[in-house]
Amino acid sequence: MDIAGMAERIAGGERRALARAITLVESGRADHRAQATELLATLDTGRQALRIGLSGTPGVGKSTFIESFGKMLTAQGKRVAVLAVDPSSARSGGSILGDKTRMDELARDPNAFIRPSPSQTHLGGVARRTREAVALCEAAGYDVVLIETVGVGQSETVVAQMSDLFLLLLAPAGGDELQGVKRGIMEMADLIVINKADGDLKATAVRTQADYAGALRLLRKRAQDPDGYPKAMTVSALEDRGLPEVWTALEELAEWRRETGHWDATRAAQARYWFEEAVKAALLAELETPDAQARLKALSQAVAAGDAEPTVAARDFVQQLRGETPQAG
Ligand code: GDP
């Protein structure tokens, strides 16, 4: 594979090259991993997009919101990429983003790039590959990268680790359902957006917004927030209302964080996190080689048979892995 050529086409903004590169980073094959790493080493990492994490339960209107919001941004001349983080097992009936009817207008927009959810089932692997896909989108010169996740628990934390801003999308609901949003997820949000503020649902949406605004005020103040944030707002993704206000709020927050240094501090902490994750993944990958697997199997049989002590066998295994001669006994 011509990695240098691929890097050049990605930097030139070619969507097909970007799509192929993301397929490469999503692959679990060892030779593909090596090529993906080489590609990441070749690309210009100086470009920065605004990375926006977006979470919400199925049906709350994520794809409708992304379609309207994305189209608003591309109409302003911005280039927008949309990625999804969930393993397909977390979604009923496979990948929701794979559904061709989702965001079809945005998908046809030449200034937009939409990538369906990767199909691995292990969240850790999906997380790392999505993070790499974000890096590829930045290198391709996208101004905004939207990282979508279904609100099913752990995936929000993963998205927050690769986003500059985190947006929680909610539906209008009665007071009882307020408690349904886990405190930990609320604490991650920079913006809580109540969707479907239209028609019969409008009054409920406004009440829900007030409830969440109140709940947000009760949370511990975070250092990375100016006065008035995190904020709760209402929108109608279907009727295209409230979306410019969401963008203004996100930009205002981003600007404040840039000026106060919180932006760089967060990105630095995230880079450290992904480095440590990559180190762990690389070490685990060494266990997957046929040679390592054979020795693991032999030692685990010896341990099971009582012929070797577990701790001692593990030490011997690690020493062999490092190419050191195991000590006798
Ligand atoms: P997702 O599962 O979170 O991606 O949700 P969808 O975007 O597929 O929307 C789920 C349903 O809610 C669809 O029937 C949408 O038409 C509807 N919906 C989405 N946004 C709005 C909105 O702003 N107002 C109303 N009334 N319905 C909406």
CSV table of C-alpha atoms and ligand atoms in Angstrom, one decimal:
chain,number,residue,atom,x,y,z
A,1,MET,CA,0.0,0.0,0.0
A,2,ASP,CA,1.2,3.5,-0.9
A,3,ILE,CA,1.1,5.2,2.5
A,4,ALA,CA,2.7,8.4,1.4
A,5,GLY,CA,0.3,8.7,-1.5
A,6,MET,CA,-2.6,8.1,0.8
A,7,ALA,CA,-1.4,10.7,3.2
A,8,GLU,CA,-1.2,13.2,0.4
A,9,ARG,CA,-4.7,12.5,-0.8
A,10,ILE,CA,-6.1,12.8,2.7
A,11,ALA,CA,-4.3,16.1,3.2
A,12,GLY,CA,-5.8,17.2,-0.1
A,13,GLY,CA,-9.3,16.5,1.4
A,14,GLU,CA,-10.2,13.5,-0.8
A,15,ARG,CA,-13.1,11.7,0.9
A,16,ARG,CA,-12.4,8.4,-0.7
A,17,ALA,CA,-8.8,8.3,0.6
A,18,LEU,CA,-10.1,9.3,4.0
A,19,ALA,CA,-12.7,6.5,3.9
A,20,ARG,CA,-10.0,4.0,2.9
A,21,ALA,CA,-7.7,5.2,5.7
A,22,ILE,CA,-10.5,4.8,8.3
A,23,THR,CA,-11.0,1.2,7.0
A,24,LEU,CA,-7.3,0.7,7.5
A,25,VAL,CA,-7.3,2.0,11.1
A,26,GLU,CA,-10.4,-0.1,11.9
A,27,SER,CA,-8.8,-3.3,10.8
A,28,GLY,CA,-7.5,-5.7,13.4
A,29,ARG,CA,-4.9,-7.4,11.1
A,30,ALA,CA,-1.4,-6.9,12.4
A,31,ASP,CA,-0.1,-5.7,8.9
A,32,HIS,CA,-2.9,-3.2,8.7
A,33,ARG,CA,-2.1,-1.9,12.2
A,34,ALA,CA,1.4,-1.4,11.1
A,35,GLN,CA,0.3,0.5,8.0
A,36,ALA,CA,-2.2,2.5,9.9
A,37,THR,CA,0.5,3.6,12.4
A,38,GLU,CA,2.8,4.5,9.5
A,39,LEU,CA,0.0,6.6,8.0
A,40,LEU,CA,-0.5,8.4,11.3
A,41,ALA,CA,3.2,9.1,11.5
A,42,THR,CA,3.2,10.5,8.0
A,43,LEU,CA,0.2,12.8,8.3
A,44,ASP,CA,0.3,16.4,9.3
A,45,THR,CA,-1.0,16.5,12.9
A,46,GLY,CA,-0.9,20.3,13.1
A,47,ARG,CA,-4.5,20.8,11.9
A,48,GLN,CA,-7.1,21.0,14.6
A,49,ALA,CA,-10.8,20.5,14.2
A,50,LEU,CA,-13.5,21.3,16.8
A,51,ARG,CA,-14.3,17.9,18.1
A,52,ILE,CA,-17.8,17.7,19.4
A,53,GLY,CA,-19.1,14.6,21.3
A,54,LEU,CA,-22.8,14.0,21.0
A,55,SER,CA,-24.7,11.5,23.1
A,56,GLY,CA,-28.3,10.5,23.4
A,57,THR,CA,-30.6,7.5,23.7
A,58,PRO,CA,-32.0,6.0,20.6
A,59,GLY,CA,-35.0,8.0,19.3
A,60,VAL,CA,-34.1,11.3,20.9
A,61,GLY,CA,-33.2,12.7,17.5
A,62,LYS,CA,-29.4,12.4,17.1
A,63,SER,CA,-29.4,11.7,13.4
A,64,THR,CA,-32.0,14.4,12.7
A,65,PHE,CA,-30.0,16.8,14.8
A,66,ILE,CA,-26.7,15.9,13.1
A,67,GLU,CA,-28.3,16.3,9.7
A,68,SER,CA,-29.8,19.8,10.4
A,69,PHE,CA,-26.8,21.0,12.4
A,70,GLY,CA,-24.3,19.6,9.9
A,71,LYS,CA,-26.1,21.2,7.0
A,72,MET,CA,-26.2,24.5,8.8
A,73,LEU,CA,-22.4,24.3,9.3
A,74,THR,CA,-21.6,23.3,5.7
A,75,ALA,CA,-23.8,26.2,4.5
A,76,GLN,CA,-21.4,28.4,6.4
A,77,GLY,CA,-18.6,26.9,4.4
A,78,LYS,CA,-17.4,24.6,7.1
A,79,ARG,CA,-16.3,21.0,6.4
A,80,VAL,CA,-18.0,18.5,8.8
A,81,ALA,CA,-17.1,14.9,9.6
A,82,VAL,CA,-19.4,12.6,11.5
A,83,LEU,CA,-18.1,9.5,13.3
A,84,ALA,CA,-19.8,7.0,15.6
A,85,VAL,CA,-18.2,5.2,18.5
A,86,ASP,CA,-20.5,2.3,19.4
A,87,PRO,CA,-19.7,-1.3,18.9
A,88,SER,CA,-22.6,-2.8,16.9
A,89,SER,CA,-23.5,-5.1,19.8
A,90,ALA,CA,-24.6,-2.0,21.8
A,91,ARG,CA,-27.2,-1.3,19.2
A,92,SER,CA,-30.2,-3.3,18.5
A,93,GLY,CA,-30.1,-4.8,15.0
A,94,GLY,CA,-26.5,-3.8,14.2
A,95,SER,CA,-25.1,-0.5,13.3
A,96,ILE,CA,-27.7,2.3,13.3
A,97,LEU,CA,-25.4,4.6,11.5
A,98,GLY,CA,-25.0,2.0,8.8
A,99,ASP,CA,-28.7,2.5,7.9
A,100,LYS,CA,-28.5,4.3,4.6
A,101,THR,CA,-31.6,6.4,5.3
A,102,ARG,CA,-29.9,8.3,8.1
A,103,MET,CA,-28.6,11.7,7.3
A,104,ASP,CA,-28.9,11.2,3.6
A,105,GLU,CA,-28.9,14.9,2.7
A,106,LEU,CA,-25.8,15.6,4.7
A,107,ALA,CA,-24.2,12.5,3.3
A,108,ARG,CA,-24.6,13.9,-0.2
A,109,ASP,CA,-23.1,17.2,0.8
A,110,PRO,CA,-19.6,17.5,-0.7
A,111,ASN,CA,-18.4,19.3,2.5
A,112,ALA,CA,-19.6,16.5,4.7
A,113,PHE,CA,-18.1,13.1,5.5
A,114,ILE,CA,-20.2,10.5,7.3
A,115,ARG,CA,-18.7,7.3,8.6
A,116,PRO,CA,-20.8,4.4,9.9
A,117,SER,CA,-20.1,2.9,13.2
A,118,PRO,CA,-17.3,0.3,13.2
A,119,SER,CA,-18.5,-3.3,13.6
A,120,GLN,CA,-16.2,-4.6,16.3
A,121,THR,CA,-17.9,-5.6,19.5
A,122,HIS,CA,-15.2,-4.6,22.0
A,123,LEU,CA,-15.5,-1.0,23.1
A,124,GLY,CA,-11.8,-0.6,23.9
A,125,GLY,CA,-10.8,-1.4,20.3
A,126,VAL,CA,-13.6,0.7,18.9
A,127,ALA,CA,-12.6,3.6,21.1
A,128,ARG,CA,-8.9,3.6,20.0
A,129,ARG,CA,-9.9,3.3,16.3
A,130,THR,CA,-12.4,6.1,16.5
A,131,ARG,CA,-9.8,8.3,18.1
A,132,GLU,CA,-7.5,7.5,15.2
A,133,ALA,CA,-10.4,8.2,12.7
A,134,VAL,CA,-10.8,11.6,14.4
A,135,ALA,CA,-7.1,12.3,13.9
A,136,LEU,CA,-7.5,11.3,10.2
A,137,CYS,CA,-10.4,13.7,9.8
A,138,GLU,CA,-8.3,16.5,11.3
A,139,ALA,CA,-5.5,15.8,9.0
A,140,ALA,CA,-8.0,15.9,6.1
A,141,GLY,CA,-8.8,19.5,7.1
A,142,TYR,CA,-12.3,19.0,8.6
A,143,ASP,CA,-13.4,22.0,10.7
A,144,VAL,CA,-15.8,20.1,12.9
A,145,VAL,CA,-15.8,16.5,13.8
A,146,LEU,CA,-19.0,15.2,15.4
A,147,ILE,CA,-18.5,12.0,17.4
A,148,GLU,CA,-21.8,10.3,18.0
A,149,THR,CA,-22.6,7.7,20.6
A,150,VAL,CA,-25.7,6.0,21.9
A,151,GLY,CA,-26.3,6.7,25.5
A,152,VAL,CA,-25.8,3.2,26.9
A,153,GLY,CA,-23.3,3.8,29.6
A,154,GLN,CA,-19.6,3.5,29.1
A,155,SER,CA,-19.4,4.9,25.6
A,156,GLU,CA,-20.0,8.5,26.8
A,157,THR,CA,-16.8,8.4,28.8
A,158,VAL,CA,-14.9,7.2,25.8
A,159,VAL,CA,-16.3,10.0,23.6
A,160,ALA,CA,-15.6,12.6,26.2
A,161,GLN,CA,-11.9,11.4,26.1
A,162,MET,CA,-11.7,12.4,22.5
A,163,SER,CA,-13.9,15.5,22.4
A,164,ASP,CA,-13.3,19.2,23.1
A,165,LEU,CA,-17.0,19.7,23.8
A,166,PHE,CA,-19.7,17.3,24.9
A,167,LEU,CA,-23.3,17.7,24.0
A,168,LEU,CA,-26.0,15.6,25.6
A,169,LEU,CA,-29.2,15.4,23.5
A,170,LEU,CA,-32.4,14.7,25.4
A,171,ALA,CA,-36.1,14.5,24.6
A,172,PRO,CA,-38.8,16.4,26.4
A,173,ALA,CA,-39.9,14.5,29.5
A,174,GLY,CA,-41.7,14.8,32.8
A,175,GLY,CA,-39.9,15.4,36.0
A,176,ASP,CA,-39.6,11.7,36.9
A,177,GLU,CA,-37.5,11.0,33.9
A,178,LEU,CA,-34.9,13.7,34.9
A,179,GLN,CA,-33.5,11.2,37.3
A,180,GLY,CA,-33.1,8.7,34.5
A,181,VAL,CA,-30.0,10.6,33.3
A,182,LYS,CA,-27.1,9.4,35.3
A,183,ARG,CA,-25.3,12.1,37.3
A,184,GLY,CA,-22.0,11.0,35.8
A,185,ILE,CA,-23.2,11.7,32.3
A,186,MET,CA,-24.7,15.1,33.3
A,187,GLU,CA,-21.3,16.0,34.8
A,188,MET,CA,-19.7,15.4,31.5
A,189,ALA,CA,-22.0,17.6,29.5
A,190,ASP,CA,-21.0,21.1,28.3
A,191,LEU,CA,-24.4,21.6,26.8
A,192,ILE,CA,-27.7,19.8,27.4
A,193,VAL,CA,-29.9,20.2,24.4
A,194,ILE,CA,-33.6,19.3,24.7
A,195,ASN,CA,-34.7,18.3,21.2
A,196,LYS,CA,-38.3,18.2,19.8
A,197,ALA,CA,-39.2,21.6,21.1
A,198,ASP,CA,-42.0,21.9,18.6
A,199,GLY,CA,-45.8,21.3,18.3
A,200,ASP,CA,-47.4,19.6,21.3
A,201,LEU,CA,-44.0,18.8,22.8
A,202,LYS,CA,-42.9,22.4,23.0
A,203,ALA,CA,-44.2,23.3,26.4
A,204,THR,CA,-42.8,20.0,27.9
A,205,ALA,CA,-39.5,20.8,26.3
A,206,VAL,CA,-39.3,24.2,27.9
A,207,ARG,CA,-40.1,22.7,31.3
A,208,THR,CA,-37.5,20.0,30.8
A,209,GLN,CA,-35.0,22.6,29.9
A,210,ALA,CA,-35.7,24.5,33.1
A,211,ASP,CA,-35.5,21.3,35.1
A,212,TYR,CA,-32.0,20.5,33.7
A,213,ALA,CA,-30.9,24.1,34.0
A,214,GLY,CA,-31.7,23.8,37.7
A,215,ALA,CA,-30.0,20.4,38.0
A,216,LEU,CA,-26.9,21.8,36.3
A,217,ARG,CA,-26.7,24.6,38.8
A,218,LEU,CA,-26.6,22.0,41.6
A,219,LEU,CA,-23.5,20.3,40.2
A,220,ARG,CA,-20.0,21.1,41.4
A,221,LYS,CA,-18.5,24.0,39.4
A,222,ARG,CA,-15.8,22.8,37.0
A,223,ALA,CA,-12.7,24.8,36.4
A,224,GLN,CA,-13.1,24.6,32.6
A,225,ASP,CA,-16.4,26.4,32.6
A,226,PRO,CA,-17.1,30.2,32.4
A,227,ASP,CA,-20.2,31.6,34.1
A,228,GLY,CA,-23.4,30.2,32.7
A,229,TYR,CA,-22.0,26.9,31.6
A,230,PRO,CA,-22.8,24.0,31.4
A,231,LYS,CA,-26.0,25.2,29.8
A,232,ALA,CA,-29.4,23.7,28.9
A,233,MET,CA,-31.1,24.8,25.7
A,234,THR,CA,-34.1,23.7,23.6
A,235,VAL,CA,-34.0,23.0,19.8
A,236,SER,CA,-36.2,21.5,17.1
A,237,ALA,CA,-33.9,19.5,14.8
A,238,LEU,CA,-36.9,18.6,12.7
A,239,GLU,CA,-38.0,22.3,12.2
A,240,ASP,CA,-34.5,23.6,12.2
A,241,ARG,CA,-34.9,25.8,15.2
A,242,GLY,CA,-32.4,26.7,17.9
A,243,LEU,CA,-29.4,25.3,16.0
A,244,PRO,CA,-27.6,28.6,15.5
A,245,GLU,CA,-27.9,29.3,19.2
A,246,VAL,CA,-26.3,25.9,20.0
A,247,TRP,CA,-23.4,26.7,17.6
A,248,THR,CA,-22.9,30.1,19.2
A,249,ALA,CA,-22.8,28.5,22.7
A,250,LEU,CA,-20.3,25.9,21.6
A,251,GLU,CA,-18.1,28.6,20.0
A,252,GLU,CA,-18.3,30.9,23.0
A,253,LEU,CA,-17.3,28.0,25.3
A,254,ALA,CA,-14.5,26.9,23.0
A,255,GLU,CA,-13.1,30.4,22.7
A,256,TRP,CA,-13.2,30.9,26.5
A,257,ARG,CA,-11.3,27.7,27.0
A,258,ARG,CA,-8.7,28.5,24.4
A,259,GLU,CA,-8.1,31.9,26.1
A,260,THR,CA,-7.8,30.4,29.6
A,261,GLY,CA,-5.6,27.5,28.6
A,262,HIS,CA,-8.2,24.8,29.5
A,263,TRP,CA,-8.4,23.8,25.8
A,264,ASP,CA,-4.7,22.9,25.5
A,265,ALA,CA,-4.7,21.3,29.0
A,266,THR,CA,-7.6,19.0,28.1
A,267,ARG,CA,-6.1,18.1,24.8
A,268,ALA,CA,-2.7,17.4,26.5
A,269,ALA,CA,-4.4,15.1,29.1
A,270,GLN,CA,-6.3,13.3,26.3
A,271,ALA,CA,-3.1,12.8,24.3
A,272,ARG,CA,-1.5,11.3,27.3
A,273,TYR,CA,-4.5,9.0,27.9
A,274,TRP,CA,-4.5,7.7,24.3
A,275,PHE,CA,-0.7,7.2,24.5
A,276,GLU,CA,-1.1,5.0,27.5
A,277,GLU,CA,-4.0,3.1,26.0
A,278,ALA,CA,-1.9,2.5,22.8
A,279,VAL,CA,1.0,1.3,24.9
A,280,LYS,CA,-1.2,-1.2,26.6
A,281,ALA,CA,-2.8,-2.3,23.3
A,282,ALA,CA,0.7,-2.8,21.8
A,283,LEU,CA,1.8,-4.9,24.7
A,284,LEU,CA,-1.4,-7.0,24.6
A,285,ALA,CA,-0.9,-7.4,20.8
A,286,GLU,CA,2.4,-9.1,21.6
A,287,LEU,CA,0.5,-11.9,23.4
A,288,GLU,CA,-1.4,-12.6,20.2
A,289,THR,CA,1.6,-13.8,18.2
A,290,PRO,CA,1.5,-17.6,17.5
A,291,ASP,CA,4.7,-18.1,19.3
A,292,ALA,CA,3.5,-16.3,22.4
A,293,GLN,CA,0.1,-18.1,22.2
A,294,ALA,CA,1.9,-21.5,22.1
A,295,ARG,CA,4.1,-20.6,25.1
A,296,LEU,CA,1.1,-19.3,27.0
A,297,LYS,CA,-0.8,-22.5,26.4
A,298,ALA,CA,2.1,-24.7,27.4
A,299,LEU,CA,2.7,-22.7,30.6
A,300,SER,CA,-0.9,-22.6,31.5
A,301,GLN,CA,-1.1,-26.4,31.2
A,302,ALA,CA,1.9,-26.7,33.4
A,303,VAL,CA,0.4,-24.4,36.0
A,304,ALA,CA,-2.9,-26.3,35.8
A,305,ALA,CA,-1.1,-29.6,36.3
A,306,GLY,CA,0.7,-28.3,39.3
A,307,ASP,CA,4.1,-28.5,37.5
A,308,ALA,CA,4.7,-24.8,37.7
A,309,GLU,CA,3.9,-22.1,40.2
A,310,PRO,CA,1.6,-19.4,38.6
A,311,THR,CA,3.8,-16.3,39.6
A,312,VAL,CA,7.0,-18.0,38.6
A,313,ALA,CA,5.5,-19.2,35.3
A,314,ALA,CA,4.3,-15.7,34.6
A,315,ARG,CA,7.8,-14.3,35.3
A,316,ASP,CA,9.3,-16.8,33.0
A,317,PHE,CA,6.8,-16.1,30.3
A,318,VAL,CA,7.5,-12.3,30.4
A,319,GLN,CA,11.2,-12.9,30.4
A,320,GLN,CA,10.9,-15.1,27.3
A,321,LEU,CA,8.7,-12.5,25.7
A,322,ARG,CA,11.4,-9.8,26.3
A,323,GLY,CA,14.0,-12.2,24.8
A,324,GLU,CA,15.7,-12.7,28.2
A,325,THR,CA,16.7,-16.2,29.4
A,326,PRO,CA,14.4,-17.3,32.2
A,327,GLN,CA,16.1,-17.9,35.5
A,328,ALA,CA,16.4,-21.4,36.7
A,329,GLY,CA,13.8,-22.4,39.3
B,1,GDP,P1,-31.8,8.9,16.9
B,1,GDP,O1,-32.2,7.4,17.1
B,1,GDP,O2,-31.4,9.5,18.2
B,1,GDP,O3,-30.8,9.0,15.8
B,1,GDP,O4,-33.2,9.6,16.5
B,1,GDP,P2,-33.7,10.0,15.0
B,1,GDP,O5,-33.0,11.2,14.5
B,1,GDP,O6,-33.8,8.8,14.2
B,1,GDP,O7,-35.2,10.5,15.4
B,1,GDP,C1,-36.1,9.6,16.0
B,1,GDP,C2,-37.5,10.1,15.7
B,1,GDP,O8,-37.7,11.4,16.3
B,1,GDP,C3,-37.8,10.3,14.3
B,1,GDP,O9,-39.1,9.9,14.0
B,1,GDP,C4,-37.7,11.8,14.0
B,1,GDP,O10,-38.4,12.3,13.0
B,1,GDP,C5,-38.1,12.4,15.3
B,1,GDP,N1,-37.5,13.7,15.6
B,1,GDP,C6,-36.2,14.0,15.5
B,1,GDP,N2,-36.0,15.3,15.8
B,1,GDP,C7,-37.3,15.8,16.1
B,1,GDP,C8,-37.7,17.1,16.4
B,1,GDP,O11,-37.0,18.1,16.5
B,1,GDP,N3,-39.1,17.3,16.6
B,1,GDP,C9,-39.9,16.2,16.5
B,1,GDP,N4,-41.2,16.5,16.7
B,1,GDP,N5,-39.5,15.0,16.2
B,1,GDP,C10,-38.2,14.8,15.9
